[in-house]
Structure formats: C-alpha cells, structure tokens
C-alpha cells in the first residue's frame, strides 16, 4: 500500500458552537486542522482524481460540518471524521 498524507492546517471558520446560549448567538472563530492518510496506490497508477482525496473536498466537509451548530466540539469533530471516512474510500487513517 502506497500511503500519502493530505492535510489542512489551521483552517479558520466562524461558527456557532457552545453550551451557553450566547455562544450560539454571537459565535466564535475556530481553527480546524485535518490530516488524512490516503491509500494512493490506485490513484498513482490510474491518474483518476476520483481515487484520491482533494484538499477542496476536505475543506468543503469542514465548512459544512462547522456550519451545523453543536454544544460540544467533540460532536463536530466526530461528524467531520464520519463525513470524510464515508465519502472517501481511500482514507485509511487520520486526525481532526
């Protein structure tokens, strides 16, 4: 298996997360870092973007999930993880 890392470091997103009602009204700026280990064997030999993971798609997933307010950041992180793993079969490991 030929694995590569695709990473986004310190993506800034304004969102409305928090336990306190005011946090969900006023919002706050968050930074999200994401790195995924990708089995790039098929993409390297097949030259097909559908066989790998693009930075743009990862950023879109982060934006979409951060736009859904939650009380706990742990919940947001789990949603990001689930969305990435559900969309990209080539992901073998990662961190948010």
mmCIF file of C-alpha atoms in Angstrom:
data_model
loop_
_atom_site.group_PDB
_atom_site.id
_atom_site.type_symbol
_atom_site.label_atom_id
_atom_site.label_comp_id
_atom_site.label_asym_id
_atom_site.label_seq_id
_atom_site.Cartn_x
_atom_site.Cartn_y
_atom_site.Cartn_z
ATOM 1 C CA UNK A 1 0.000 0.000 0.000
ATOM 2 C CA UNK A 2 1.301 3.412 -1.009
ATOM 3 C CA UNK A 3 0.012 5.958 1.560
ATOM 4 C CA UNK A 4 0.225 9.725 1.382
ATOM 5 C CA UNK A 5 -0.912 12.413 3.784
ATOM 6 C CA UNK A 6 -3.353 15.108 2.726
ATOM 7 C CA UNK A 7 -3.564 17.868 5.345
ATOM 8 C CA UNK A 8 -5.252 21.162 6.032
ATOM 9 C CA UNK A 9 -3.639 23.170 8.816
ATOM 10 C CA UNK A 10 -5.454 25.817 10.838
ATOM 11 C CA UNK A 11 -8.430 26.410 8.551
ATOM 12 C CA UNK A 12 -10.348 29.335 10.057
ATOM 13 C CA UNK A 13 -14.125 29.056 10.310
ATOM 14 C CA UNK A 14 -16.663 31.281 12.044
ATOM 15 C CA UNK A 15 -19.279 29.084 13.723
ATOM 16 C CA UNK A 16 -21.900 28.953 16.451
ATOM 17 C CA UNK A 17 -20.911 26.135 18.817
ATOM 18 C CA UNK A 18 -21.143 26.035 22.588
ATOM 19 C CA UNK A 19 -23.165 25.032 25.603
ATOM 20 C CA UNK A 20 -24.152 28.556 26.575
ATOM 21 C CA UNK A 21 -26.951 30.201 24.560
ATOM 22 C CA UNK A 22 -24.828 33.317 23.959
ATOM 23 C CA UNK A 23 -22.142 31.215 22.223
ATOM 24 C CA UNK A 24 -24.745 30.045 19.735
ATOM 25 C CA UNK A 25 -25.971 33.596 19.106
ATOM 26 C CA UNK A 26 -22.690 35.521 18.919
ATOM 27 C CA UNK A 27 -20.497 32.765 17.501
ATOM 28 C CA UNK A 28 -16.742 32.498 17.554
ATOM 29 C CA UNK A 29 -13.799 31.893 15.255
ATOM 30 C CA UNK A 30 -12.454 28.343 15.259
ATOM 31 C CA UNK A 31 -9.373 26.760 13.713
ATOM 32 C CA UNK A 32 -9.627 23.249 12.320
ATOM 33 C CA UNK A 33 -6.688 21.097 11.321
ATOM 34 C CA UNK A 34 -7.254 17.856 9.485
ATOM 35 C CA UNK A 35 -4.867 15.222 8.169
ATOM 36 C CA UNK A 36 -5.834 12.012 6.414
ATOM 37 C CA UNK A 37 -3.684 9.095 5.390
ATOM 38 C CA UNK A 38 -4.731 8.040 1.909
ATOM 39 C CA UNK A 39 -4.051 4.758 0.142
ATOM 40 C CA UNK A 40 -2.886 6.350 -3.092
ATOM 41 C CA UNK A 41 -1.924 3.138 -4.885
ATOM 42 C CA UNK A 42 -4.839 3.209 -7.331
ATOM 43 C CA UNK A 43 -4.649 6.982 -7.905
ATOM 44 C CA UNK A 44 -0.908 6.829 -8.584
ATOM 45 C CA UNK A 45 -1.293 4.142 -11.200
ATOM 46 C CA UNK A 46 -4.650 5.199 -12.655
ATOM 47 C CA UNK A 47 -4.374 9.005 -12.826
ATOM 48 C CA UNK A 48 -8.001 9.336 -11.684
ATOM 49 C CA UNK A 49 -8.851 12.125 -9.202
ATOM 50 C CA UNK A 50 -11.809 10.036 -8.032
ATOM 51 C CA UNK A 51 -9.376 7.567 -6.498
ATOM 52 C CA UNK A 52 -7.818 10.045 -4.086
ATOM 53 C CA UNK A 53 -8.783 12.879 -1.714
ATOM 54 C CA UNK A 54 -8.707 16.536 -2.713
ATOM 55 C CA UNK A 55 -7.970 19.442 -0.393
ATOM 56 C CA UNK A 56 -11.018 21.272 -1.737
ATOM 57 C CA UNK A 57 -13.339 18.421 -0.813
ATOM 58 C CA UNK A 58 -11.872 18.204 2.696
ATOM 59 C CA UNK A 59 -12.285 21.960 3.176
ATOM 60 C CA UNK A 60 -15.893 21.739 1.998
ATOM 61 C CA UNK A 61 -16.651 18.986 4.507
ATOM 62 C CA UNK A 62 -15.103 21.023 7.329
ATOM 63 C CA UNK A 63 -17.144 24.083 6.303
ATOM 64 C CA UNK A 64 -20.381 22.098 6.079
ATOM 65 C CA UNK A 65 -19.983 20.422 9.452
ATOM 66 C CA UNK A 66 -18.798 23.570 11.223
ATOM 67 C CA UNK A 67 -21.902 25.356 9.900
ATOM 68 C CA UNK A 68 -24.135 22.974 11.890
ATOM 69 C CA UNK A 69 -24.207 24.296 15.486
ATOM 70 C CA UNK A 70 -23.411 21.856 18.286
ATOM 71 C CA UNK A 71 -22.965 22.139 22.006
ATOM 72 C CA UNK A 72 -19.770 20.075 22.002
ATOM 73 C CA UNK A 73 -16.753 20.402 19.723
ATOM 74 C CA UNK A 74 -16.230 16.664 20.179
ATOM 75 C CA UNK A 75 -19.528 16.143 18.372
ATOM 76 C CA UNK A 76 -18.442 18.378 15.490
ATOM 77 C CA UNK A 77 -15.118 16.528 15.228
ATOM 78 C CA UNK A 78 -16.920 13.170 15.086
ATOM 79 C CA UNK A 79 -19.184 14.471 12.313
ATOM 80 C CA UNK A 80 -16.183 15.690 10.306
ATOM 81 C CA UNK A 81 -14.477 12.318 10.762
ATOM 82 C CA UNK A 82 -17.599 10.397 9.745
ATOM 83 C CA UNK A 83 -18.196 12.581 6.684
ATOM 84 C CA UNK A 84 -14.599 12.209 5.475
ATOM 85 C CA UNK A 85 -14.498 8.445 6.028
ATOM 86 C CA UNK A 86 -17.937 7.997 4.480
ATOM 87 C CA UNK A 87 -17.063 9.931 1.348
ATOM 88 C CA UNK A 88 -13.529 8.714 0.645
ATOM 89 C CA UNK A 89 -12.844 5.003 0.499
ATOM 90 C CA UNK A 90 -9.106 5.646 0.123
ATOM 91 C CA UNK A 91 -8.776 7.085 3.664
ATOM 92 C CA UNK A 92 -7.043 4.585 5.946
ATOM 93 C CA UNK A 93 -6.342 6.818 8.984
ATOM 94 C CA UNK A 94 -6.447 10.417 10.069
ATOM 95 C CA UNK A 95 -6.892 13.078 12.715
ATOM 96 C CA UNK A 96 -9.061 16.161 13.233
#
